[in-house]
Short mmCIF file of C-alpha atoms in Angstrom, two decimals:
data_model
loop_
_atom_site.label_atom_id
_atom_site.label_comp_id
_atom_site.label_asym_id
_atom_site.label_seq_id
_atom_site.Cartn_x
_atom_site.Cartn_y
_atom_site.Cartn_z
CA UNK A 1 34.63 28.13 14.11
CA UNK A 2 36.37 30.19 16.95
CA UNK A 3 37.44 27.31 18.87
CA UNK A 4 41.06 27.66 21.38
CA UNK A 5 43.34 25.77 19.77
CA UNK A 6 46.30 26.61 22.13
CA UNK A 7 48.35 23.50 24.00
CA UNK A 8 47.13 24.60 27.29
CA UNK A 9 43.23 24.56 25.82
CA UNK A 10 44.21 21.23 23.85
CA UNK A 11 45.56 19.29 26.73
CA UNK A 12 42.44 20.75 29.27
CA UNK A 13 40.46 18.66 26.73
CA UNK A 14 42.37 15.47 26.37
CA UNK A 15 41.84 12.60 27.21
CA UNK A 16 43.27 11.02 30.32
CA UNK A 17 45.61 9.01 29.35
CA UNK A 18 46.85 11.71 27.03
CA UNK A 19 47.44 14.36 29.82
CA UNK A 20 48.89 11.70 31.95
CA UNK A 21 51.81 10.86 29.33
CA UNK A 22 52.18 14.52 29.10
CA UNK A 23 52.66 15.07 31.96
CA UNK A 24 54.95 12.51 32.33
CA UNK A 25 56.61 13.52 29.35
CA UNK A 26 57.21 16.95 31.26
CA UNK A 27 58.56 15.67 34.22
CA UNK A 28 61.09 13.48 32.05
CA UNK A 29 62.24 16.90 30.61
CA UNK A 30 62.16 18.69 33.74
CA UNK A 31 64.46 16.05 35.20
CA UNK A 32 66.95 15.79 32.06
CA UNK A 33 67.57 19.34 32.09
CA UNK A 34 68.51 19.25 35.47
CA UNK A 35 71.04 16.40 34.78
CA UNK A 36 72.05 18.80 32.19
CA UNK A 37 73.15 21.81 33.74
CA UNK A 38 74.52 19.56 36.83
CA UNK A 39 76.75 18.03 34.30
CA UNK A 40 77.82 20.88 32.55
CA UNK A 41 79.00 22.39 35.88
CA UNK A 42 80.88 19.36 36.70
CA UNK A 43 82.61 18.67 33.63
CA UNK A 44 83.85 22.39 33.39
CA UNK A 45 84.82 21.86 36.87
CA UNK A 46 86.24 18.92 36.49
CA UNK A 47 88.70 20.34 33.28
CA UNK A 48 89.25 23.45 35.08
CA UNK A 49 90.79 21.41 38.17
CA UNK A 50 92.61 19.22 35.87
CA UNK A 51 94.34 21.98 34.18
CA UNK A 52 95.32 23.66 36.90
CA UNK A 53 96.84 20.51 38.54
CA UNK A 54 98.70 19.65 35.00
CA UNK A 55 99.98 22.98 35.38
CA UNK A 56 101.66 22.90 38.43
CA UNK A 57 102.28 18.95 38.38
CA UNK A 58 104.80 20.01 35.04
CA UNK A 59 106.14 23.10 36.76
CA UNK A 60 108.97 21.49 38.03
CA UNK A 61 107.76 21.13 41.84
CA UNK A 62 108.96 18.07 43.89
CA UNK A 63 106.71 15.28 43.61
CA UNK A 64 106.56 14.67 47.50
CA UNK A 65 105.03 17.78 48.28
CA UNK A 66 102.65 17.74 45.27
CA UNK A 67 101.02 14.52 47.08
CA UNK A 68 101.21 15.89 50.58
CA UNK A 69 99.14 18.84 49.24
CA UNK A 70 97.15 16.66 47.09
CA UNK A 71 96.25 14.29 50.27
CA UNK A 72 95.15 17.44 52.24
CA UNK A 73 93.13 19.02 49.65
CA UNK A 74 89.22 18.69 50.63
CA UNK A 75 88.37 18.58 46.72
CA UNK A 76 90.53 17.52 44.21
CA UNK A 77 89.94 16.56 39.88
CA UNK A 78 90.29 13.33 38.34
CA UNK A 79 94.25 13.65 37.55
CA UNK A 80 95.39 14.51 41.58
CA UNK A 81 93.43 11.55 42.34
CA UNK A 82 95.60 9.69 39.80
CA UNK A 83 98.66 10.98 40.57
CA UNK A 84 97.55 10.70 44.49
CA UNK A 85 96.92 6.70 44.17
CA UNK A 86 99.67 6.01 42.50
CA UNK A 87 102.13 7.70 44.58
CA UNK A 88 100.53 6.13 47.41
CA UNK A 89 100.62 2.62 46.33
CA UNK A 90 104.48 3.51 44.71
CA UNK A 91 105.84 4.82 48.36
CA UNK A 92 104.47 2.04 50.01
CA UNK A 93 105.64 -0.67 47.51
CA UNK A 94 108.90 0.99 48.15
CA UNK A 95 108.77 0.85 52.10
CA UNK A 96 108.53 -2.85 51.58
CA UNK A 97 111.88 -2.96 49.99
CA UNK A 98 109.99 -4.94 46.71
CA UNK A 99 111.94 -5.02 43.23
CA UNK A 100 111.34 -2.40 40.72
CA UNK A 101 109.02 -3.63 38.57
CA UNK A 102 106.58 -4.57 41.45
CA UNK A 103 106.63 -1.17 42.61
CA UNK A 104 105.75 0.27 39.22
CA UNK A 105 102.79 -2.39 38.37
CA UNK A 106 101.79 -1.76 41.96
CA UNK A 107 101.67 1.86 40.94
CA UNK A 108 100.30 1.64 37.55
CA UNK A 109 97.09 -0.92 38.65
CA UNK A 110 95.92 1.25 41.30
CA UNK A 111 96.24 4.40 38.83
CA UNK A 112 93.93 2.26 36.18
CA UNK A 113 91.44 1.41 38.86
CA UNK A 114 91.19 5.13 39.65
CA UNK A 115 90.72 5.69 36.53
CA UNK A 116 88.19 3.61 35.90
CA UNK A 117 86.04 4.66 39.25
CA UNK A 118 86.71 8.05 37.84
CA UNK A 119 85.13 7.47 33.97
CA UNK A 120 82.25 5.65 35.95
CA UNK A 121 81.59 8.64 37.97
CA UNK A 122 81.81 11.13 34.91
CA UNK A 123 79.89 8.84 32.59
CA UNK A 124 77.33 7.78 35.38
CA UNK A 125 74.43 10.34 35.04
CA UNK A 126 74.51 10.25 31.26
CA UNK A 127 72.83 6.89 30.59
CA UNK A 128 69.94 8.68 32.04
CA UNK A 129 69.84 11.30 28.79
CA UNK A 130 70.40 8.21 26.65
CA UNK A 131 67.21 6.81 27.77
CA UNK A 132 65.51 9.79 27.64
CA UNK A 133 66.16 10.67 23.89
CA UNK A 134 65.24 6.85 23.11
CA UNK A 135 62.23 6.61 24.79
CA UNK A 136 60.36 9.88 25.12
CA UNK A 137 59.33 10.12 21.74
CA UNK A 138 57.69 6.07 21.54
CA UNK A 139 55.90 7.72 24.78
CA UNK A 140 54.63 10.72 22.94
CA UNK A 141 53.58 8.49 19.92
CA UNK A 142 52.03 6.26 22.42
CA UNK A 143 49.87 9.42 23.82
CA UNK A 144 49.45 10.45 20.06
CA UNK A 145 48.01 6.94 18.82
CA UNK A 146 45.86 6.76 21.79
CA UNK A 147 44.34 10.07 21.50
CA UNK A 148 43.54 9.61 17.77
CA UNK A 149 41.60 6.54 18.75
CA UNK A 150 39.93 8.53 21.44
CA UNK A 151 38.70 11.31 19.01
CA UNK A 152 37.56 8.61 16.90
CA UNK A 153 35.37 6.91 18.77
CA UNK A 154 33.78 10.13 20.09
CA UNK A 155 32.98 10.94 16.10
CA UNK A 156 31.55 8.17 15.40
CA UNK A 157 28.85 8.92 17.48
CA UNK A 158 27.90 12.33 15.08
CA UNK A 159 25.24 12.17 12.62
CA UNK A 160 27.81 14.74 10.61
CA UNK A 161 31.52 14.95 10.65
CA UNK A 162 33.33 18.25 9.66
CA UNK A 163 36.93 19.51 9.77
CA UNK A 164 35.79 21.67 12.79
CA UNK A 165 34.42 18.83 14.50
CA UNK A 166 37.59 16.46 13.87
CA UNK A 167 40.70 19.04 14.40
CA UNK A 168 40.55 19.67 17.72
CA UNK A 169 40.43 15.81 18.76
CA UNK A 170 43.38 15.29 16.01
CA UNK A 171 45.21 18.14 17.36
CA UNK A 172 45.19 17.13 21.14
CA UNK A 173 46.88 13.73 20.06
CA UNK A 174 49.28 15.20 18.27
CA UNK A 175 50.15 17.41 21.18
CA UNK A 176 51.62 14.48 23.05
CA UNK A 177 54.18 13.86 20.44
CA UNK A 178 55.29 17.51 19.67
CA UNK A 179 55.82 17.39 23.36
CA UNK A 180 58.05 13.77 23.71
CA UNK A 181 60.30 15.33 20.97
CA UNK A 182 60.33 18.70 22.83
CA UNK A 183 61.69 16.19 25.92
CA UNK A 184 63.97 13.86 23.52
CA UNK A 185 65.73 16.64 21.55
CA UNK A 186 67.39 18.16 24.00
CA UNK A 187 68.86 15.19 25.51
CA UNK A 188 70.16 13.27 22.67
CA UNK A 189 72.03 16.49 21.78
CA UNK A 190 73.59 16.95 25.25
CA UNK A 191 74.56 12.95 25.73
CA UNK A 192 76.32 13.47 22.61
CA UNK A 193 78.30 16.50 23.77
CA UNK A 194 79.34 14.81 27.23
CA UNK A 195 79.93 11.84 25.57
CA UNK A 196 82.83 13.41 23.51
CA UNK A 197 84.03 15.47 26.41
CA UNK A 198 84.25 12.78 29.04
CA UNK A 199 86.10 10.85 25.97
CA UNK A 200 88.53 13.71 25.99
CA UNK A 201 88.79 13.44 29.26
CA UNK A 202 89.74 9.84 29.32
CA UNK A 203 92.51 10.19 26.75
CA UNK A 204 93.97 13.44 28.84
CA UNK A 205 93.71 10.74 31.97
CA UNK A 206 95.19 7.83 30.09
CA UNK A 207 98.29 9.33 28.68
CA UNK A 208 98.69 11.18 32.15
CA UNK A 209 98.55 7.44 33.86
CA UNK A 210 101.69 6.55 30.95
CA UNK A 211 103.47 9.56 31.37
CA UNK A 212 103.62 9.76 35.36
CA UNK A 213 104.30 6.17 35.25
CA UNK A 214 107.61 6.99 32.97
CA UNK A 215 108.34 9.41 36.04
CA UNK A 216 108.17 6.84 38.25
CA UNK A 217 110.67 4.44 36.10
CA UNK A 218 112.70 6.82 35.93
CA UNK A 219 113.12 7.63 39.99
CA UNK A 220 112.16 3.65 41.07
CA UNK A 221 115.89 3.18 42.23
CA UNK A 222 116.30 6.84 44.26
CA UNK A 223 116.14 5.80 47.99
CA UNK A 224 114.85 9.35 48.77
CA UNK A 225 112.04 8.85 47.24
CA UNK A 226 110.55 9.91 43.72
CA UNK A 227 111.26 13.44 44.00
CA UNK A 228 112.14 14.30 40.34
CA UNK A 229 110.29 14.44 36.66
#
């Protein structure tokens, strides 16, 4: 009983529809890893730009030249973006000569819809490891189920069934759900980590959207222009 019981040898003598979920299954993985490390260098991007516009946004430095830099900046994080939309929309609300409180709702709505363009964008690739650590192991089970039926029917037709003669058949099956967990694993446990980052990022966004906004309250009535924290 010297028979190759490796995956490689196992899946050479699957069935076809077991190799093809396989190999599906593979590709499934292939592709959420790569969504993986993508994100991961985004999201550390992402806080390292933050942080270093925080820092300088609270150093003290006039708030006209922080969104002149910010406008000519080829890449900027989520929070410039914020703070660049709603100085925009402030500075023009103010060029019309409108009241106070339109210029700070002005300010303050197109802040939230940056914000909310800017959660879609960091939450946007992660649905795809959601449905990969739901679905890949019904796959795998799939491939499993329909393998065992496949090794069935090929015993019934021996005069003598043995543990030699039904392993291999059993073990190719199973194959295709070791591998669907080997594809879900992974992904469930990064979805949940970028979930709680990009929710850390939100609340860092949010309370950056109420604080600037108590800025610009505070400098609504200087005719030179919000200049001042």
């Amino acid at each position: 009983m010297n028979q190759d019981l490796s995956i490689v040898s196992l899946l050479m003598h699957a069935s076809l529809i077991v190799q093809l979920v396989v190999t599906a299954l593979l590709l499934i993985s292939l592709a959420s890893w790569s969504v993986i490390f993508s994100k991961v260098v985004g999201l550390s991007r992402t806080r390292e730009r933050d942080g270093s516009f925080e820092q300088e946004f609270w150093s003290g430095r006039n708030l006209n030249e922080l969104y002149r830099a910010a406008s000519n900046k080829p890449d900027t994080g989520p929070m410039e973006r914020l703070f660049a939309s709603g100085m925009r929309e402030f500075m023009k609300l103010r060029e019309r000569q409108l009241d106070a409180g339109s210029q700070l709702d002005g300010a303050r709505r197109a802040m939230k819809a940056t914000l909310q363009r800017e959660l879609d964008a960091l939450e946007g690739s992660i649905g795809f490891l959601a449905s990969v650590g739901s679905i890949s192991p019904y796959v795998g089970l799939f491939g499993t189920v329909w393998g065992i039926m496949h090794a069935f029917v090929g015993l019934s037709n021996l005069q003598q069934v043995t543990l030699s003669t039904v392993a291999p058949g059993i073990a190719e099956a199973l194959v295709a759900t070791a591998i669907g967990l080997f594809a879900a694993i992974p992904a469930v446990l990064a979805y949940n980590h970028f979930a709680r980052t990009i929710d850390r990022i939100a609340i860092q966004l949010e309370s950056f959207v109420e604080e600037f906004s108590n800025i610009l309250q505070r400098n609504v009535g200087n005719a030179g222009g919000a200049t001042t924290h």
